Amino acid sequence: MLTSLLHRPRRSARPVRSRVLRPVAAALALVAGAAALAACTPTIDVPAGVDAAEPVCAKVVLMLPDEVGGQDKVRASSQATAAWGEPGRAITLRCGVEPPAPTTQDCQSVDPGIAGLGTFDWITSQDDNGWTFTTYGREPAVAVQVPTELGGSQPTASLIDVARAVAEIPTTSHACR
């Protein structure tokens, strides 16, 4: 019996090692797969606003929803920007744009219908590409661009989707009243 114990074959450490390495290998494969999918996600080119580095812009971007105007959020190229849709056809948001001068022309008050938020004043412009809405009375200002094909008959619907995030910037004055 003593001889059988002395000459007993050693157990290989391999089964223990494979039990430990198997979950690590699976985790690495998962990370690699996520990275590969991220590489396929389009990035929309959205230029940063002049005051994009304002701390409140970071709050705005963090509060933005995953969907605006029925479009899913995708990566945007610059600080304090966001995009929903696909290249060439995306709703974009830029925080830190130059605040518009005092005016009541082309001004639109939008009530998002969310308790406690009140109305938002937006200066509106339209061209062949769609609509641009820039907050009035909030500094830094926020601009939202809605392409014609995504705006339909209600381009301001996108403004309602981003209202909670834009509300991070306090109102300092009103243009539409």
Backbone as a printed PyTorch tensor [residue, N CA C, xyz], in Angstrom:
tensor([[[  0.8260,  -1.1760,   0.0000],
         [  0.0000,   0.0000,   0.0000],
         [  0.8710,   1.2400,   0.0000]],

        [[  1.9410,   1.2310,   0.8030],
         [  2.8600,   2.3550,   0.8180],
         [  3.4630,   2.5580,  -0.5490]],

        [[  3.7660,   1.4830,  -1.2200],
         [  4.3260,   1.5750,  -2.5550],
         [  3.3150,   2.1930,  -3.5100]],

        [[  2.0620,   1.8050,  -3.3740],
         [  1.0530,   2.3710,  -4.2790],
         [  0.8510,   3.8600,  -4.0310]],

        [[  1.0010,   4.3390,  -2.7970],
         [  0.8830,   5.7610,  -2.5240],
         [  2.0770,   6.5280,  -3.0570]],

        [[  3.2600,   5.9250,  -2.9410],
         [  4.4600,   6.6050,  -3.4220],
         [  4.4980,   6.6750,  -4.9370]],

        [[  3.9460,   5.6540,  -5.5570],
         [  4.0100,   5.6200,  -7.0230],
         [  2.7100,   6.0550,  -7.6870]],

        [[  1.8650,   6.6560,  -6.8980],
         [  0.5950,   7.1310,  -7.4400],
         [  0.8740,   8.2400,  -8.4650]],

        [[  0.2700,   8.1820,  -9.5900],
         [  0.5080,   9.2400, -10.5840],
         [ -0.0410,  10.5790, -10.0800]],

        [[  0.7300,  11.5990, -10.3290],
         [  0.3260,  12.9440,  -9.9290],
         [ -0.8370,  13.4260, -10.7760]],

        [[ -1.7360,  14.1030, -10.0970],
         [ -2.8550,  14.6930, -10.8460],
         [ -2.3440,  15.8920, -11.6110]],

        [[ -2.8470,  16.0440, -12.7520],
         [ -2.4540,  17.1810, -13.5790],
         [ -3.1630,  18.4470, -13.0860]],

        [[ -2.4870,  19.5560, -13.1320],
         [ -3.0750,  20.8420, -12.7510],
         [ -3.9490,  21.3860, -13.8710]],

        [[ -3.9130,  20.7370, -14.9820],
         [ -4.6270,  21.2020, -16.1540],
         [ -6.1350,  21.3640, -15.9530]],

        [[ -6.8370,  20.4030, -15.3440],
         [ -8.2760,  20.6170, -15.1780],
         [ -8.5900,  21.8410, -14.3390]],

        [[ -7.8100,  22.1140, -13.2980],
         [ -8.0410,  23.2900, -12.4650],
         [ -7.7850,  24.5420, -13.2760]],

        [[ -6.6920,  24.5510, -14.0100],
         [ -6.3500,  25.7110, -14.8250],
         [ -7.4280,  25.9730, -15.8660]],

        [[ -7.9410,  24.9540, -16.5090],
         [ -8.9550,  25.1860, -17.5360],
         [-10.2580,  25.6760, -16.9150]],

        [[-10.5650,  25.2390, -15.6810],
         [-11.7630,  25.7470, -15.0190],
         [-11.6210,  27.2280, -14.7040]],

        [[-10.4260,  27.6830, -14.4400],
         [-10.1900,  29.0920, -14.1330],
         [-10.1000,  29.9050, -15.4160]],

        [[ -9.4330,  29.3670, -16.4200],
         [ -9.2030,  30.1250, -17.6490],
         [-10.4310,  30.1960, -18.5510]],

        [[-11.2960,  29.2200, -18.4660],
         [-12.4730,  29.2070, -19.3330],
         [-13.3340,  30.4610, -19.1550]],

        [[-13.6850,  30.8820, -17.9190],
         [-14.4780,  32.1150, -17.7720],
         [-13.7160,  33.3600, -18.2160]],

        [[-12.4050,  33.3740, -18.0010],
         [-11.5980,  34.5180, -18.4430],
         [-11.6160,  34.6130, -19.9600]],

        [[-11.4640,  33.4780, -20.6240],
         [-11.4870,  33.4680, -22.0930],
         [-12.8540,  33.9030, -22.6040]],

        [[-13.9110,  33.4660, -21.9470],
         [-15.2590,  33.8660, -22.3590],
         [-15.4500,  35.3730, -22.1930]],

        [[-14.9520,  35.9230, -21.0900],
         [-15.0710,  37.3710, -20.8670],
         [-14.2970,  38.1490, -21.9230]],

        [[-13.1000,  37.6710, -22.2570],
         [-12.3120,  38.3470, -23.2910],
         [-13.0120,  38.2960, -24.6490]],

        [[-13.6230,  37.1650, -24.9550],
         [-14.3610,  37.0470, -26.2140],
         [-15.5420,  38.0080, -26.2420]],

        [[-16.2160,  38.1500, -25.1140],
         [-17.3460,  39.0710, -25.0260],
         [-16.8960,  40.5150, -25.2400]],

        [[-15.7910,  40.9050, -24.6110],
         [-15.2500,  42.2600, -24.7790],
         [-14.8400,  42.4860, -26.2300]],

        [[-14.1920,  41.5010, -26.8350],
         [-13.7680,  41.6360, -28.2380],
         [-14.9770,  41.7660, -29.1530]],

        [[-16.0340,  40.9910, -28.8630],
         [-17.2560,  41.0850, -29.6710],
         [-17.9160,  42.4370, -29.5450]],

        [[-17.9540,  42.9760, -28.3310],
         [-18.5450,  44.3040, -28.1170],
         [-17.7390,  45.3630, -28.8500]],

        [[-16.4290,  45.2420, -28.8120],
         [-15.5730,  46.2080, -29.5030],
         [-15.7930,  46.1390, -31.0080]],

        [[-15.9550,  44.9290, -31.5250],
         [-16.2010,  44.7780, -32.9620],
         [-17.5310,  45.3970, -33.3550]],

        [[-18.5710,  45.2060, -32.5280],
         [-19.8650,  45.8160, -32.8170],
         [-19.7870,  47.3330, -32.7330]],

        [[-19.0590,  47.8520, -31.7560],
         [-18.9150,  49.3010, -31.6120],
         [-18.2220,  49.8940, -32.8260]],

        [[-17.2960,  49.1390, -33.3980],
         [-16.5850,  49.6260, -34.5790],
         [-17.5360,  49.7570, -35.7640]],

        [[-18.6230,  48.9820, -35.7670],
         [-19.5960,  49.0290, -36.8580],
         [-20.6380,  50.1210, -36.6620]],

        [[-20.7370,  50.6740, -35.4600],
         [-21.7150,  51.7110, -35.1750],
         [-21.2880,  52.9990, -35.8610]],

        [[-22.1910,  53.6170, -36.6100],
         [-21.7900,  54.8450, -37.3010],
         [-21.5390,  55.9880, -36.3160]],

        [[-20.6610,  56.8800, -36.7090],
         [-20.4260,  58.1040, -35.9530],
         [-20.8990,  59.2580, -36.8210]],

        [[-21.7750,  60.0690, -36.2690],
         [-22.3050,  61.2230, -36.9960],
         [-21.4050,  62.4130, -36.7110]],

        [[-20.9960,  63.1000, -37.7550],
         [-20.1430,  64.2800, -37.6040],
         [-21.0080,  65.4640, -37.1690]],

        [[-20.7900,  65.8940, -35.9210],
         [-21.5300,  67.0250, -35.3640],
         [-20.4930,  67.9750, -34.7810]],

        [[-20.3290,  69.1720, -35.3430],
         [-19.3300,  70.1000, -34.8100],
         [-19.6880,  70.5920, -33.4100]],

        [[-18.6860,  70.7310, -32.5780],
         [-18.8900,  71.2150, -31.2070],
         [-19.2530,  72.6940, -31.2170]],

        [[-20.0370,  73.1020, -30.2270],
         [-20.3620,  74.5140, -30.0440],
         [-19.1710,  75.2390, -29.4230]],

        [[-19.1600,  76.5610, -29.4950],
         [-18.0440,  77.3530, -28.9690],
         [-17.8890,  77.1960, -27.4610]],

        [[-18.9790,  76.9230, -26.7540],
         [-18.9340,  76.7450, -25.3030],
         [-19.2400,  75.3050, -24.8960]],

        [[-18.8490,  74.3490, -25.7280],
         [-19.1260,  72.9330, -25.4600],
         [-18.4770,  72.4360, -24.1680]],

        [[-17.4280,  73.0990, -23.7220],
         [-16.7260,  72.6660, -22.5110],
         [-17.4160,  73.1270, -21.2220]],

        [[-18.5020,  73.8810, -21.3380],
         [-19.2360,  74.3120, -20.1430],
         [-19.7150,  73.0770, -19.3810]],

        [[-19.4980,  73.0250, -18.0640],
         [-19.9030,  71.8430, -17.2860],
         [-21.3790,  71.4710, -17.4280]],

        [[-22.2510,  72.4520, -17.5740],
         [-23.6730,  72.1350, -17.6910],
         [-23.9620,  71.3600, -18.9820]],

        [[-23.1420,  71.5320, -20.0050],
         [-23.3290,  70.7680, -21.2430],
         [-23.1100,  69.2810, -21.0010]],

        [[-22.1850,  68.9400, -20.1310],
         [-21.9830,  67.5300, -19.7890],
         [-23.2340,  66.9640, -19.1370]],

        [[-23.8720,  67.7480, -18.2770],
         [-25.1170,  67.3050, -17.6390],
         [-26.2100,  67.0920, -18.6760]],

        [[-26.2950,  68.0210, -19.6170],
         [-27.3050,  67.9100, -20.6710],
         [-27.1060,  66.6170, -21.4520]],

        [[-25.8910,  66.3630, -21.8820],
         [-25.6100,  65.1750, -22.6940],
         [-25.8990,  63.8900, -21.9100]],

        [[-25.5740,  63.8760, -20.6390],
         [-25.8320,  62.6870, -19.8250],
         [-27.3250,  62.4160, -19.6370]],

        [[-28.1300,  63.4550, -19.7090],
         [-29.5810,  63.3140, -19.5090],
         [-30.3490,  62.9800, -20.8010]],

        [[-29.6840,  62.9990, -21.9340],
         [-30.3760,  62.7920, -23.2100],
         [-30.9390,  61.3800, -23.3230]],

        [[-32.0960,  61.2450, -23.9660],
         [-32.7170,  59.9260, -24.1140],
         [-32.0360,  59.0840, -25.1970]],

        [[-32.3150,  57.7930, -25.1640],
         [-31.7710,  56.8650, -26.1570],
         [-32.4970,  56.9500, -27.4990]],

        [[-33.6500,  57.6010, -27.4940],
         [-34.4260,  57.7370, -28.7270],
         [-34.9980,  59.1460, -28.8170]],

        [[-34.8790,  59.7540, -29.9830],
         [-35.4580,  61.0740, -30.2550],
         [-36.1010,  61.0120, -31.6370]],

        [[-37.3150,  61.4870, -31.7160],
         [-38.0090,  61.4990, -33.0080],
         [-38.1280,  60.1200, -33.6240]],

        [[-38.2030,  59.0930, -32.7870],
         [-38.3110,  57.7230, -33.2880],
         [-36.9980,  57.1450, -33.7840]],

        [[-35.8990,  57.8680, -33.5870],
         [-34.5830,  57.4220, -34.0560],
         [-33.7250,  57.0000, -32.8590]],

        [[-32.9340,  55.9490, -33.0410],
         [-32.0390,  55.4790, -31.9860],
         [-30.7840,  56.3360, -31.9210]],

        [[-30.2710,  56.4890, -30.7060],
         [-29.0550,  57.2780, -30.4830],
         [-27.8430,  56.5550, -31.0680]],

        [[-26.9800,  57.3320, -31.7210],
         [-25.7170,  56.8320, -32.2580],
         [-24.5970,  57.7420, -31.7690]],

        [[-23.3740,  57.3460, -32.0390],
         [-22.2410,  58.1550, -31.5940],
         [-22.1530,  59.4550, -32.3840]],

        [[-21.7740,  60.5190, -31.6790],
         [-21.5290,  61.8180, -32.3120],
         [-20.0420,  62.1090, -32.1800]],

        [[-19.5220,  62.9320, -33.0670],
         [-18.0820,  63.1120, -33.1820],
         [-17.4550,  64.0980, -32.2050]],

        [[-18.2290,  64.9550, -31.5780],
         [-17.6260,  66.0380, -30.8020],
         [-18.1830,  66.1130, -29.3870]],

        [[-17.4560,  66.8590, -28.5680],
         [-17.8590,  67.0900, -27.1850],
         [-19.1870,  67.8350, -27.1360]],

        [[-20.0440,  67.4420, -26.1900],
         [-21.3320,  68.0950, -25.9420],
         [-22.2560,  68.0530, -27.1530]],

        [[-22.1910,  66.9480, -27.8900],
         [-23.0770,  66.7470, -29.0330],
         [-23.7350,  65.3760, -28.9150]],

        [[-24.8100,  65.1940, -29.6540],
         [-25.4940,  63.9030, -29.7040],
         [-26.1770,  63.7760, -31.0540]],

        [[-26.4800,  62.5310, -31.4310],
         [-27.1440,  62.2770, -32.7080],
         [-28.0450,  61.0540, -32.5860]],

        [[-29.1260,  61.1000, -33.3520],
         [-30.0740,  59.9970, -33.4120],
         [-30.3970,  59.7750, -34.8750]],

        [[-30.1920,  58.5720, -35.3620],
         [-30.4900,  58.2650, -36.7600],
         [-29.3200,  57.6170, -37.4400]],

        [[-29.0450,  58.0450, -38.6510],
         [-27.9550,  57.4760, -39.4350],
         [-27.2680,  58.5860, -40.2210]],

        [[-26.0360,  58.3430, -40.6810],
         [-25.3300,  59.3920, -41.4270],
         [-26.1600,  59.9190, -42.6020]],

        [[-26.1920,  61.2280, -42.7360],
         [-26.9580,  61.8610, -43.8030],
         [-28.4280,  62.0390, -43.4910]],

        [[-28.8480,  61.4750, -42.3610],
         [-30.2700,  61.5240, -41.9990],
         [-30.3870,  61.3630, -40.4840]],

        [[-29.9100,  62.3650, -39.7600],
         [-29.9000,  62.2590, -38.2990],
         [-30.3720,  63.5480, -37.6460]],

        [[-31.0500,  63.3890, -36.5290],
         [-31.3780,  64.5140, -35.6560],
         [-30.1260,  64.7450, -34.8150]],

        [[-29.6800,  65.9840, -34.7160],
         [-28.4630,  66.2590, -33.9440],
         [-28.7320,  67.3240, -32.8860]],

        [[-27.9360,  67.2670, -31.8280],
         [-28.0080,  68.2500, -30.7490],
         [-26.5970,  68.7250, -30.4530]],

        [[-26.4680,  70.0380, -30.2740],
         [-25.1930,  70.6510, -29.9100],
         [-25.4240,  71.5470, -28.7050]],

        [[-24.7290,  71.2920, -27.6170],
         [-24.8130,  72.1650, -26.4550],
         [-23.5980,  73.0800, -26.4820]],

        [[-23.8110,  74.3300, -26.1070],
         [-22.7040,  75.2740, -26.0890],
         [-22.6130,  76.1230, -27.3320]],

        [[-23.7090,  76.2110, -28.0880],
         [-23.6980,  77.0820, -29.2670],
         [-23.8930,  78.5280, -28.8130]],

        [[-23.5680,  79.4370, -29.6880],
         [-23.7120,  80.8680, -29.4110],
         [-25.1820,  81.1980, -29.1340]],

        [[-25.4940,  81.8310, -28.0130],
         [-26.8980,  82.1960, -27.7310],
         [-27.4010,  83.2110, -28.7560]],

        [[-28.6480,  83.0740, -29.2040],
         [-29.1910,  84.0340, -30.1650],
         [-29.4220,  85.3970, -29.5070]],

        [[-29.4030,  86.4210, -30.3450],
         [-29.6670,  87.7840, -29.8650],
         [-31.1410,  87.9120, -29.4800]],

        [[-31.4730,  88.8900, -28.6200],
         [-32.8730,  89.0870, -28.2290],
         [-33.7640,  89.3000, -29.4580]],

        [[-34.8830,  88.6050, -29.4700],
         [-35.8180,  88.6890, -30.5860],
         [-37.1510,  88.0860, -30.1880]],

        [[-38.1670,  88.4200, -30.9270],
         [-39.4440,  87.7210, -30.8180],
         [-39.8110,  87.1290, -32.1720]],

        [[-38.9860,  87.4150, -33.2010],
         [-39.2140,  86.8550, -34.5310],
         [-38.7360,  85.4050, -34.5740]],

        [[-39.4540,  84.6110, -35.3200],
         [-39.1120,  83.1930, -35.4870],
         [-38.9770,  82.4840, -34.1540]],

        [[-39.6810,  82.9680, -33.1570],
         [-39.6170,  82.3800, -31.8230],
         [-40.8340,  81.4830, -31.6040]],

        [[-40.5790,  80.3550, -31.0090],
         [-41.6420,  79.3980, -30.7770],
         [-41.5290,  78.9020, -29.3310]],

        [[-42.6090,  79.0330, -28.5770],
         [-42.6570,  78.4730, -27.2270],
         [-43.1910,  77.0570, -27.3300]],

        [[-42.4600,  76.1370, -26.7430],
         [-42.8630,  74.7280, -26.7840],
         [-43.0790,  74.2570, -25.3620]],

        [[-44.2710,  73.7480, -25.1130],
         [-44.5960,  73.1710, -23.8120],
         [-44.5030,  71.6590, -23.9630]],

        [[-43.5010,  71.0460, -23.3180],
         [-43.3400,  69.5990, -23.4820],
         [-44.3960,  68.7790, -22.7500]],

        [[-45.2350,  69.4420, -21.9490],
         [-46.2750,  68.7190, -21.2320],
         [-45.7340,  67.8540, -20.1030]],

        [[-44.5740,  68.2230, -19.5870],
         [-43.9500,  67.4830, -18.4930],
         [-44.0410,  68.3470, -17.2470]],

        [[-44.6850,  67.8190, -16.2260],
         [-44.9060,  68.5790, -14.9910],
         [-43.6010,  69.1490, -14.4480]],

        [[-43.6560,  70.4500, -14.1360],
         [-42.5120,  71.1070, -13.5270],
         [-41.4950,  71.6960, -14.4870]],

        [[-41.6060,  71.4050, -15.7790],
         [-40.6170,  71.9370, -16.7270],
         [-41.0330,  73.2670, -17.3380]],

        [[-42.3080,  73.5370, -17.4580],
         [-42.7390,  74.7770, -18.0780],
         [-42.4930,  74.7690, -19.5710]],

        [[-42.4610,  75.9700, -20.1630],
         [-42.2550,  76.0720, -21.6130],
         [-40.7990,  76.3820, -21.9200]],

        [[-40.4250,  76.0940, -23.1490],
         [-39.0770,  76.3450, -23.6510],
         [-39.2090,  77.2670, -24.8470]],

        [[-38.3930,  78.3040, -24.9020],
         [-38.3760,  79.1970, -26.0590],
         [-37.2720,  78.7520, -27.0060]],

        [[-37.6410,  78.6140, -28.2740],
         [-36.7090,  78.1800, -29.3120],
         [-36.7810,  79.1690, -30.4770]],

        [[-35.6490,  79.5960, -30.9710],
         [-35.5850,  80.3850, -32.2000],
         [-35.5070,  79.3650, -33.3350]],

        [[-36.3970,  79.5000, -34.3030],
         [-36.5460,  78.5140, -35.3660],
         [-36.0660,  79.0580, -36.6980]],

        [[-35.3250,  78.2410, -37.4100],
         [-34.9860,  78.5690, -38.7990],
         [-35.1860,  77.3120, -39.6360]],

        [[-35.5200,  77.5130, -40.9040],
         [-35.7650,  76.3910, -41.7940],
         [-35.0760,  76.6420, -43.1190]],

        [[-34.5000,  75.5770, -43.6750],
         [-33.9140,  75.6440, -45.0120],
         [-34.2470,  74.3370, -45.7310]],

        [[-33.6150,  74.0860, -46.8670],
         [-33.9100,  72.8860, -47.6520],
         [-33.5820,  71.5940, -46.9080]],

        [[-32.6880,  71.6730, -45.9290],
         [-32.2780,  70.4720, -45.1910],
         [-33.1900,  70.1430, -44.0140]],

        [[-33.9630,  71.1180, -43.5540],
         [-34.8430,  70.8760, -42.4200],
         [-34.9140,  72.0700, -41.4940]],

        [[-35.0380,  71.7990, -40.1980],
         [-35.2210,  72.8390, -39.1990],
         [-34.0470,  72.8690, -38.2340]],

        [[-33.7120,  74.0710, -37.7790],
         [-32.7670,  74.2430, -36.6820],
         [-33.4800,  75.0320, -35.5970]],

        [[-33.4650,  74.4800, -34.4030],
         [-34.0740,  75.1090, -33.2340],
         [-32.9610,  75.4310, -32.2470]],

        [[-32.8870,  76.6920, -31.8100],
         [-31.8600,  77.1100, -30.8470],
         [-32.5660,  77.6910, -29.6320]],

        [[-32.1840,  77.2100, -28.4570],
         [-32.8320,  77.7070, -27.2440],
         [-32.5800,  79.1950, -27.0920]],

        [[-33.5940,  79.8820, -26.5850],
         [-33.4450,  81.2910, -26.2670],
         [-33.6080,  81.4280, -24.7530]],

        [[-32.7530,  82.2480, -24.1440],
         [-32.8530,  82.4970, -22.7150],
         [-32.2050,  81.4250, -21.8590]],

        [[-31.3130,  80.6530, -22.4420],
         [-30.5300,  79.6570, -21.7070],
         [-29.0910,  79.7870, -22.1640]],

        [[-28.1920,  79.8740, -21.2040],
         [-26.7650,  79.9780, -21.5490],
         [-25.9750,  78.9480, -20.7820]],

        [[-25.2480,  78.1260, -21.5260],
         [-25.0670,  78.1280, -22.9790],
         [-26.3410,  77.6670, -23.6970]],

        [[-26.4110,  78.0130, -24.9500],
         [-27.5840,  77.6460, -25.7520],
         [-27.4130,  76.2340, -26.3130]],

        [[-28.5410,  75.6580, -26.6840],
         [-28.5830,  74.3230, -27.2810],
         [-29.2380,  74.4480, -28.6480]],

        [[-28.6680,  73.7870, -29.6540],
         [-29.2590,  73.7620, -30.9960],
         [-29.6230,  72.3220, -31.3400]],

        [[-30.8200,  72.1610, -31.8810],
         [-31.2930,  70.8550, -32.3410],
         [-31.6170,  70.9950, -33.8190]],

        [[-31.0310,  70.1160, -34.6350],
         [-31.3210,  70.1180, -36.0680],
         [-32.1430,  68.8810, -36.3940]],

        [[-33.2420,  69.1130, -37.1140],
         [-34.1410,  68.0360, -37.4970],
         [-34.2410,  68.0320, -39.0180]],

        [[-33.7610,  66.9720, -39.6770],
         [-33.8550,  66.9110, -41.1370],
         [-35.3070,  66.8430, -41.6020]],

        [[-35.5580,  67.3660, -42.7790],
         [-36.9100,  67.4040, -43.3390],
         [-37.5800,  66.0360, -43.3010]],

        [[-36.8590,  64.9920, -43.7310],
         [-37.4790,  63.6620, -43.8060],
         [-37.7920,  63.0570, -42.4350]],

        [[-37.1850,  63.5780, -41.3590],
         [-37.4830,  63.0650, -40.0160],
         [-38.4410,  63.9710, -39.2510]],

        [[-38.5730,  65.2190, -39.6980],
         [-39.4360,  66.1670, -38.9920],
         [-40.8950,  66.0110, -39.3120]],

        [[-41.1890,  65.5890, -40.5400],
         [-42.5790,  65.4340, -40.9570],
         [-43.3660,  66.7010, -40.7110]],

        [[-44.5760,  66.5410, -40.2270],
         [-45.4160,  67.7030, -39.9490],
         [-45.2290,  68.2010, -38.5130]],

        [[-44.4300,  67.5030, -37.7140],
         [-44.2110,  67.8980, -36.3190],
         [-42.7150,  67.8950, -35.9580]],

        [[-41.9200,  68.7740, -36.5250],
         [-40.4900,  68.7750, -36.2060],
         [-40.2070,  69.1230, -34.7460]],

        [[-41.1550,  69.7990, -34.0890],
         [-40.9410,  70.1590, -32.6810],
         [-41.0800,  68.9610, -31.7440]],

        [[-41.5530,  67.8260, -32.2430],
         [-41.6610,  66.6260, -31.3980],
         [-40.2950,  66.2300, -30.8410]],

        [[-39.2460,  66.4490, -31.6070],
         [-37.8890,  66.1320, -31.1240],
         [-37.5110,  67.0150, -29.9370]],

        [[-38.0310,  68.2460, -29.9170],
         [-37.7350,  69.1570, -28.8100],
         [-38.3570,  68.6590, -27.5090]],

        [[-39.5000,  68.0380, -27.6310],
         [-40.1560,  67.4660, -26.4490],
         [-39.3270,  66.2990, -25.9180]],

        [[-38.7750,  65.4950, -26.8320],
         [-37.9580,  64.3500, -26.4180],
         [-36.7100,  64.7690, -25.6380]],

        [[-36.1280,  65.9330, -25.9610],
         [-34.8880,  66.3630, -25.2920],
         [-35.1430,  67.3640, -24.1670]],

        [[-36.4050,  67.6540, -23.8710],
         [-36.7580,  68.7080, -22.9100],
         [-36.1470,  68.4980, -21.5230]],

        [[-36.2170,  67.2950, -20.9920],
         [-35.6620,  67.0600, -19.6450],
         [-34.1780,  67.3800, -19.5970]],

        [[-33.4520,  67.0220, -20.6290],
         [-32.0120,  67.2890, -20.6700],
         [-31.7390,  68.7830, -20.7930]],

        [[-32.4560,  69.4550, -21.6840],
         [-32.2560,  70.8950, -21.8890],
         [-32.6200,  71.6700, -20.6240]],

        [[-33.5550,  71.1390, -19.8510],
         [-33.9710,  71.7970, -18.6030],
         [-32.8320,  71.8850, -17.5760]],

        [[-31.7480,  71.1700, -17.7880],
         [-30.5700,  71.2640, -16.9100],
         [-29.9680,  72.6730, -16.9600]],

        [[-30.2160,  73.3790, -18.0650],
         [-29.7280,  74.7540, -18.2150],
         [-30.8550,  75.6910, -17.7770]],

        [[-30.6460,  76.4620, -16.7240],
         [-31.7270,  77.3250, -16.2250],
         [-32.1280,  78.4060, -17.2350]],

        [[-33.4000,  78.7690, -17.1930],
         [-33.9190,  79.8410, -18.0440],
         [-33.5300,  81.1860, -17.4140]],

        [[-32.9920,  82.0830, -18.2300],
         [-32.6080,  83.4010, -17.7540],
         [-33.5150,  84.5030, -18.3190]],

        [[-34.1380,  84.2350, -19.4750],
         [-35.0600,  85.2160, -20.0580],
         [-35.9520,  84.5140, -21.0830]],

        [[-36.9810,  85.2230, -21.5380],
         [-37.9290,  84.6690, -22.4870],
         [-38.0070,  85.5780, -23.7130]],

        [[-38.1380,  84.9810, -24.8910],
         [-38.2450,  85.7620, -26.1170],
         [-39.6740,  85.7960, -26.6550]],

        [[-40.3980,  84.7480, -26.4240],
         [-41.6930,  84.6020, -27.0640],
         [-42.8390,  85.2070, -26.2930]],

        [[-42.5760,  85.9360, -25.2330],
         [-43.6680,  86.4710, -24.4200],
         [-43.6870,  87.9600, -24.4370]]])
